[in-house]
mmCIF file of C-alpha atoms in Angstrom:
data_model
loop_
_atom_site.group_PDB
_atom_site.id
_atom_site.type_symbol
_atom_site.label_atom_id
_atom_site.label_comp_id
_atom_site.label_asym_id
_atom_site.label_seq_id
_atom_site.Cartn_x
_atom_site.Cartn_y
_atom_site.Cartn_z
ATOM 1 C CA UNK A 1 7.878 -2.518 7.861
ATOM 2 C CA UNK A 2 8.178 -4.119 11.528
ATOM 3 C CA UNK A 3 12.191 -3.749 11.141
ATOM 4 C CA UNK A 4 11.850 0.254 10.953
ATOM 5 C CA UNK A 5 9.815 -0.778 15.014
ATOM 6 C CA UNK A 6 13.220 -2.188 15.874
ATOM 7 C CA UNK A 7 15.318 0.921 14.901
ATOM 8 C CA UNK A 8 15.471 4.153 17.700
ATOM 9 C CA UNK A 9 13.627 6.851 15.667
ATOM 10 C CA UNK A 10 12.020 10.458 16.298
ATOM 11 C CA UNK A 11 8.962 11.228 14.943
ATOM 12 C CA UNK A 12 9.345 14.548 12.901
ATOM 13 C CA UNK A 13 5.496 15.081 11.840
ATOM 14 C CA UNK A 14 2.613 13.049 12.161
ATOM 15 C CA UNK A 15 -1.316 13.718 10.907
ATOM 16 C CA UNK A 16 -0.347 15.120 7.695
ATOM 17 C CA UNK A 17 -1.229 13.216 4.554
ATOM 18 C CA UNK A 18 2.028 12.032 2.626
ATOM 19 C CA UNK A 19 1.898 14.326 -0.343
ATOM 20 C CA UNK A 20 2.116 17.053 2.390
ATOM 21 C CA UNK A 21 4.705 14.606 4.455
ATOM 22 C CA UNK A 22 6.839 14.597 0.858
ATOM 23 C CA UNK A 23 6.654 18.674 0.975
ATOM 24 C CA UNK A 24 7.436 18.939 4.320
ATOM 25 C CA UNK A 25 10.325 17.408 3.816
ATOM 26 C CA UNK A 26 11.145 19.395 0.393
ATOM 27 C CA UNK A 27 10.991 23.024 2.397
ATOM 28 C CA UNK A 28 12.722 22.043 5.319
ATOM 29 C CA UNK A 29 15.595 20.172 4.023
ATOM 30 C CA UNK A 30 18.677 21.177 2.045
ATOM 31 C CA UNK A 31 19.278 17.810 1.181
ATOM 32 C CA UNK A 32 16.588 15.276 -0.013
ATOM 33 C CA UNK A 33 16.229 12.461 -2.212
ATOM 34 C CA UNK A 34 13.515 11.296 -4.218
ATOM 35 C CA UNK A 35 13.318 7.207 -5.090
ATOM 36 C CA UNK A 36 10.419 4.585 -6.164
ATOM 37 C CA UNK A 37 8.003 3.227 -3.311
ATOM 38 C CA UNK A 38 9.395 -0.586 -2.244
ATOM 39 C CA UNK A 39 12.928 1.351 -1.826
ATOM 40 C CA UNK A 40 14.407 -0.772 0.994
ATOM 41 C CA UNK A 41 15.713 1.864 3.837
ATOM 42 C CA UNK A 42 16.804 0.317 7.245
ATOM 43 C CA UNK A 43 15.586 -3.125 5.820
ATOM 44 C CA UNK A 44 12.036 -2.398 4.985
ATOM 45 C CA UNK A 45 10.401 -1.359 1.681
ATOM 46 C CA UNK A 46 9.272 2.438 1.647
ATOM 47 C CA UNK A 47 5.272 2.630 1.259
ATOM 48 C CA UNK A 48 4.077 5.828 -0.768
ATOM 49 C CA UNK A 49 2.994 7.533 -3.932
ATOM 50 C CA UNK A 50 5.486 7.723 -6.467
ATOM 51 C CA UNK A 51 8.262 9.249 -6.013
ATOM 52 C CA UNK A 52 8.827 9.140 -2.391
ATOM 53 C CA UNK A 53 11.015 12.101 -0.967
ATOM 54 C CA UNK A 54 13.820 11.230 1.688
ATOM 55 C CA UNK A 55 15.657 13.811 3.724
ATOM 56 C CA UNK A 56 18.776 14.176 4.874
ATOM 57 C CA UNK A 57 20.183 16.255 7.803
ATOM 58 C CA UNK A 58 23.886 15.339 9.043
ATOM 59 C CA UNK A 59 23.947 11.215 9.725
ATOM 60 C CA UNK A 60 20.213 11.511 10.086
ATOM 61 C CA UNK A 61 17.355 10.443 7.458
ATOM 62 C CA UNK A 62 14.365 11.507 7.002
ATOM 63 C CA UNK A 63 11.384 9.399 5.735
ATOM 64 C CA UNK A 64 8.040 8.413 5.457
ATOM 65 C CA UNK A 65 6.568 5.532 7.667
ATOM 66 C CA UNK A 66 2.870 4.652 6.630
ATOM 67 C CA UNK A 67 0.916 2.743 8.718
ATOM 68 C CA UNK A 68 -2.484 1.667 7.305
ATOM 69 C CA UNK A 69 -4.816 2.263 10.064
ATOM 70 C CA UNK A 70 -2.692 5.765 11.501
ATOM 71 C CA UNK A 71 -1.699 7.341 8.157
ATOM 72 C CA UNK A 72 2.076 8.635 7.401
ATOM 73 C CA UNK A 73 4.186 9.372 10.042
ATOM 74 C CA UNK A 74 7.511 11.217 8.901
ATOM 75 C CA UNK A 75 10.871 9.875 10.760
ATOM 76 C CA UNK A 76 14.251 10.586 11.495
ATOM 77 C CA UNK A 77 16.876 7.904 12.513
ATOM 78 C CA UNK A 78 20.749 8.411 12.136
ATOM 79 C CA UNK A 79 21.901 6.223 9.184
ATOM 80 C CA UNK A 80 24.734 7.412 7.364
ATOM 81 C CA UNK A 81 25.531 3.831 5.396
ATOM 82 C CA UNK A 82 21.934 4.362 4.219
ATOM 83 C CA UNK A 83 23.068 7.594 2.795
ATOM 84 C CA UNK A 84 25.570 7.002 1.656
ATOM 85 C CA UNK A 85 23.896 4.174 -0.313
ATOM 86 C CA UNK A 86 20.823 7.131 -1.584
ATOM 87 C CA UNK A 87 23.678 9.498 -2.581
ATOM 88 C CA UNK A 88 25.214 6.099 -4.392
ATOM 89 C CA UNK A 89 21.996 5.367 -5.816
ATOM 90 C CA UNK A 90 21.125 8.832 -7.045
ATOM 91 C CA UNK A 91 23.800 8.958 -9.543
ATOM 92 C CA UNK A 92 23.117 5.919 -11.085
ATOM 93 C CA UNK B 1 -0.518 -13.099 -18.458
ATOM 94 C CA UNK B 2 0.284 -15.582 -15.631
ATOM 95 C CA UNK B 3 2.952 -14.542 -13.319
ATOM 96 C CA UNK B 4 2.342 -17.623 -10.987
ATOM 97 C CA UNK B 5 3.760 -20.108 -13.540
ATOM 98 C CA UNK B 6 1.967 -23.453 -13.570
ATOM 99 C CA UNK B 7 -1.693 -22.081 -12.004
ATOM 100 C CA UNK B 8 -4.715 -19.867 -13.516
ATOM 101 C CA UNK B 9 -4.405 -16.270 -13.676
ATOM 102 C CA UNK B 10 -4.095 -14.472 -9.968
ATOM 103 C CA UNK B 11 -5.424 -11.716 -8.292
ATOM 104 C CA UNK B 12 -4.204 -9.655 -5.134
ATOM 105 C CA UNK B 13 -6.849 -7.626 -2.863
ATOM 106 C CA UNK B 14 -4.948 -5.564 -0.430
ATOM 107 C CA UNK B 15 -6.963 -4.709 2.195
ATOM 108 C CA UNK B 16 -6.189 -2.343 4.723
ATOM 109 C CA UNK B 17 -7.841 -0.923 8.162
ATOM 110 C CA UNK B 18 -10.826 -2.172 8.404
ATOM 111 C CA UNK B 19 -12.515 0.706 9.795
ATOM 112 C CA UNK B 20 -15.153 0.584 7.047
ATOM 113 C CA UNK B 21 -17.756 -1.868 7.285
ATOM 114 C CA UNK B 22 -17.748 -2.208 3.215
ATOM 115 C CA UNK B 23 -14.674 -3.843 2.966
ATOM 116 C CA UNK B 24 -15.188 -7.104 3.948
ATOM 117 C CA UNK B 25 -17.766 -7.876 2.260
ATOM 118 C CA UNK B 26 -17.101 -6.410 -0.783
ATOM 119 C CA UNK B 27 -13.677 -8.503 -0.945
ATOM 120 C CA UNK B 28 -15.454 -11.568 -0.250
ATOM 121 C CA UNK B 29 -18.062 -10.597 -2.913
ATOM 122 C CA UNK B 30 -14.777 -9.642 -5.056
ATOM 123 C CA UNK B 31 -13.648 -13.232 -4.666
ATOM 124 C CA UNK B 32 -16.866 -15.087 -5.995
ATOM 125 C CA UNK B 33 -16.552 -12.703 -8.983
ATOM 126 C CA UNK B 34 -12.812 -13.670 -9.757
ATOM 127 C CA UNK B 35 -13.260 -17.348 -9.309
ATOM 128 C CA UNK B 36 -16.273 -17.153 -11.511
ATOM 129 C CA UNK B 37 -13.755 -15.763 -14.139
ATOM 130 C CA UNK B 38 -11.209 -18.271 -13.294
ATOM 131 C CA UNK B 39 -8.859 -15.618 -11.402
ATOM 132 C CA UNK B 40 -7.495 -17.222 -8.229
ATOM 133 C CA UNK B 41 -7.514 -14.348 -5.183
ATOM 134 C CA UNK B 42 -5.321 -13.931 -2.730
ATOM 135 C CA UNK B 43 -5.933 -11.256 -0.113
ATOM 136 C CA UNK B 44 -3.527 -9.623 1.525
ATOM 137 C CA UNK B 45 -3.877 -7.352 4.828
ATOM 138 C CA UNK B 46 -3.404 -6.049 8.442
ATOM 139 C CA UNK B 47 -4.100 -8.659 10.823
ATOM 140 C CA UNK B 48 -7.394 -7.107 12.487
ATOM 141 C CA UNK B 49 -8.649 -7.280 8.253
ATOM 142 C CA UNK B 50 -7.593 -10.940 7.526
ATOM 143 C CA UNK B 51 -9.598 -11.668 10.892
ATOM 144 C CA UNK B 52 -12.717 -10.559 10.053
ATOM 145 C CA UNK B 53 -12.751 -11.946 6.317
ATOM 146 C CA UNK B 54 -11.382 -15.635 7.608
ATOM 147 C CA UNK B 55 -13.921 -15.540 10.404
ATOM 148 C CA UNK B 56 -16.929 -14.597 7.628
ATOM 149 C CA UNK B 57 -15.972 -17.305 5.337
ATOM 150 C CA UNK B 58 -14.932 -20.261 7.856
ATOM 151 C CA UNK B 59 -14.771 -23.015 5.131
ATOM 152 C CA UNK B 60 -13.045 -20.671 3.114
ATOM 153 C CA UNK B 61 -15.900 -21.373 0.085
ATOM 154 C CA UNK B 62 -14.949 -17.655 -1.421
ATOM 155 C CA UNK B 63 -11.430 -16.576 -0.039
ATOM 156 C CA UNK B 64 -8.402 -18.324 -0.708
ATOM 157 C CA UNK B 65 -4.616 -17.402 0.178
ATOM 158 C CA UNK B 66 -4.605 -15.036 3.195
ATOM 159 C CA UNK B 67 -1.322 -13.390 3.701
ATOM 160 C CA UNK B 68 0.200 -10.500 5.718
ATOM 161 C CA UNK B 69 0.321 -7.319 4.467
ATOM 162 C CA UNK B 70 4.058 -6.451 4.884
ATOM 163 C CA UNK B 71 5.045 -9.923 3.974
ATOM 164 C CA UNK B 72 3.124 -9.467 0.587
ATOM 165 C CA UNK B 73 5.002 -5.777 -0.052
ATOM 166 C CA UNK B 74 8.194 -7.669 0.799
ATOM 167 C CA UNK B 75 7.899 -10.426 -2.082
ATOM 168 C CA UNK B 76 6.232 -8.066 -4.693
ATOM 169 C CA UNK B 77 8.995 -5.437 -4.150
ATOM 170 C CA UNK B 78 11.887 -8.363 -3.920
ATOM 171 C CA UNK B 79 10.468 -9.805 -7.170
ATOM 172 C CA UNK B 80 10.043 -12.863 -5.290
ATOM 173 C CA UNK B 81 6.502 -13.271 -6.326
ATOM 174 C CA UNK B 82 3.692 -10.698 -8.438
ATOM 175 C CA UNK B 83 -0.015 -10.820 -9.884
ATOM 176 C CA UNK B 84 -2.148 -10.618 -13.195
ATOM 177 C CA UNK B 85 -4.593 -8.407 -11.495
ATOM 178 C CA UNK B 86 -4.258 -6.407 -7.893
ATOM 179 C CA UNK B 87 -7.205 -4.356 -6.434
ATOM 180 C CA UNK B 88 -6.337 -2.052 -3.612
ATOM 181 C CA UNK B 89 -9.238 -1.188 -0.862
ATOM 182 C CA UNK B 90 -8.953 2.428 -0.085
ATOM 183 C CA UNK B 91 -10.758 4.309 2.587
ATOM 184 C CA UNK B 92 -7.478 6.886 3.761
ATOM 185 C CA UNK B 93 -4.499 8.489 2.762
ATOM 186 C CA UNK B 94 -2.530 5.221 3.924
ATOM 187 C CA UNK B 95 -4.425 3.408 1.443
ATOM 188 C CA UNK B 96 -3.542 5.586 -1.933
ATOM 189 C CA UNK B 97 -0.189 5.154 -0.484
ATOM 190 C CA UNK B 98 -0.363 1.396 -0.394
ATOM 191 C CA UNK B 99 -1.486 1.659 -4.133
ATOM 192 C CA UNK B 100 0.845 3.912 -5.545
ATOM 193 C CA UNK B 101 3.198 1.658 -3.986
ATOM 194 C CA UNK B 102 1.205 -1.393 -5.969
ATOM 195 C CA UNK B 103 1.623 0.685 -8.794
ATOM 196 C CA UNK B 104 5.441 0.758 -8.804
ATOM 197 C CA UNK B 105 6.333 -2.457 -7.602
ATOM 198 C CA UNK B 106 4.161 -4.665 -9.191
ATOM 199 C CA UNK B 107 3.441 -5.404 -13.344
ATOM 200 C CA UNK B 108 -0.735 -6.217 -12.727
ATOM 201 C CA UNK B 109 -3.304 -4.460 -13.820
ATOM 202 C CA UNK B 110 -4.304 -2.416 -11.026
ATOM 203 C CA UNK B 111 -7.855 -0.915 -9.358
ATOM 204 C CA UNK B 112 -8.318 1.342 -6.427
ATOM 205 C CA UNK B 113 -11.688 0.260 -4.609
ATOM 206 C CA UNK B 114 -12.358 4.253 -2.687
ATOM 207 C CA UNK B 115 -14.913 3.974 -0.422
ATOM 208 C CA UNK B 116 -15.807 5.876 2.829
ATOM 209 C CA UNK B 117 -17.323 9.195 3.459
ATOM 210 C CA UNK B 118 -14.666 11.104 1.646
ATOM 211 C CA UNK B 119 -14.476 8.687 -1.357
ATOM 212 C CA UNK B 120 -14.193 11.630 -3.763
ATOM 213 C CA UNK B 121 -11.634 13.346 -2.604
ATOM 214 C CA UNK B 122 -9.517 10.336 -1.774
ATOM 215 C CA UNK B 123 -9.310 9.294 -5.491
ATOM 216 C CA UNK B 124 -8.103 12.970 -6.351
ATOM 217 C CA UNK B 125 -5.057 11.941 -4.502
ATOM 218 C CA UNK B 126 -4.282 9.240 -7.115
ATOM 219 C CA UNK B 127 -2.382 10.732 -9.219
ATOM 220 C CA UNK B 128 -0.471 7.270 -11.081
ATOM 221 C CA UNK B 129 -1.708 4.819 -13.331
ATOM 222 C CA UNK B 130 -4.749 2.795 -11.487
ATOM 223 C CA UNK B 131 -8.018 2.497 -12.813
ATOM 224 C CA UNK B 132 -10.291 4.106 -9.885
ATOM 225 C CA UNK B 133 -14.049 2.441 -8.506
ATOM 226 C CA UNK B 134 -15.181 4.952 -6.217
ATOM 227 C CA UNK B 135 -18.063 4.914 -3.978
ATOM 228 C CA UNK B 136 -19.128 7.167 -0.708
ATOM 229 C CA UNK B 137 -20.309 3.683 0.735
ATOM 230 C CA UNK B 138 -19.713 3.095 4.097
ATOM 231 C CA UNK B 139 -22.263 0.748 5.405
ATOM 232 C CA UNK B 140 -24.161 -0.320 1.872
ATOM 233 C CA UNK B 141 -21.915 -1.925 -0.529
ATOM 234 C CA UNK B 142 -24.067 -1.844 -3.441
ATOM 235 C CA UNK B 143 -23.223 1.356 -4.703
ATOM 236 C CA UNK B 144 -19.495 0.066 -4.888
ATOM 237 C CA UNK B 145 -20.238 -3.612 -6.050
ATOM 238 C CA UNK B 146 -22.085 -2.517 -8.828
ATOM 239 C CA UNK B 147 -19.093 -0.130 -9.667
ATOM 240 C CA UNK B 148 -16.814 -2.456 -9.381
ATOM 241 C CA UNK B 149 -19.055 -5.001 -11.714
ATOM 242 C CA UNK B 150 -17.841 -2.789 -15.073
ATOM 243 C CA UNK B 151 -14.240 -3.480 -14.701
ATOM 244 C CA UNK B 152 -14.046 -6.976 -13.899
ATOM 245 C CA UNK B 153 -11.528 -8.842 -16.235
#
């Protein structure tokens, strides 16, 4: 996960476990994804219990980060080829 | 199965923060136990982890493989490389993430080792297929290694 460290990011929530990270991002999106843990986003595979819930918001996404020591961070970086690929990939 | 053509049978223990004093020793205990079965391990973790097990077993008489955590998610998840068996140390929230992520990435049979002072309600939040060992052992390993004895291959 060391490539999502090399992207600029905002950290949207942080402390909450990432069942409550995967709500969060549920009730306070319009627009959200769900896909398998090891889906690649910004080059690195997505840790997280199954299925793992993306956001989106304009050209930004929304996603979990887990670190093992620190727990799940939830993150937003502006990607729109990335969503454009999870739009892509949802109607598969 | 043997998903490491050409060698015995292998087995993955993801460790990860090593803020529990039971880990280490019950993955070095968990390596005697596989290569008594004739499992290979290979332990994956976060650096501080793979430290503290390579400095406890210098001549490496238990452990085997060390790799990095991320590196090891990387390969499983890019088919590149996968297990027979994978046992996932779990002490946090981050750590039933790692394993759900185990879970859907990788074809071995897999175990959650919970451990810690909230080792019940840590395995509540495993909610996909994983066979669970749980234990609130934080500083005495027994209670977990003897577990963790009744689901050994």
């Amino acid at each position: 996960m060391s490539c999502i460290e090399q992207i600029e990011y905002e950290i949207v929530l942080q402390g909450a476990s990432f069942r409550e990270s995967a709500e969060f991002i549920r009730s306070h999106f319009s627009e959200w994804h769900e896909v398998e843990p090891g889906y690649e986003l910004f080059g690195a595979h997505l840790i997280g219990v199954p299925p793992v819930v993306l956001g989106v918001e304009g050209e930004d996404v929304i996603f979990p980060y887990t670190k093992p020591c620190r727990g799940t961070f939830l993150l937003r970086a502006r990607g729109p080829e990335e969503i454009a690929r999870l739009r892509e990939w949802r109607k598969k | 199965m043997t998903t490491e053509t050409g060698g015995p049978p292998t087995a993955l223990l993801l460790l990860g923060c090593p803020q529990v004093p039971v880990q280490t020793s019950v993955a070095i205990h968990l390596c005697d136990q596989l290569r008594e079965r004739g499992i290979a391990p290979v332990i994956a973790g976060t650096g501080a982890a793979r430290r503290l097990i390579e400095i406890a077993d210098p001549k490496r008489h238990y452990i085997g493989e060390v790799i990095d955590l991320d590196l090891c998610i990387d390969q499983i998840a890019e088919h590149q490389r996968d297990f027979d068996h994978a046992y996932v140390f779990i002490h946090n929230d981050a750590g039933v993430s790692y394993a759900g992520t185990i879970s859907a990435i990788s074809k071995a049979r897999l175990v959650g080792i919970v451990y810690g002072e909230h080792a019940d309600e840590t395995a509540e939040a495993i909610t996909f297929p994983c066979d669970v060992v749980a234990a609130k052992a934080t500083h005495n390993p027994m209670p977990l290694v003897v577990r963790l004895g009744r689901v050994l291959p």
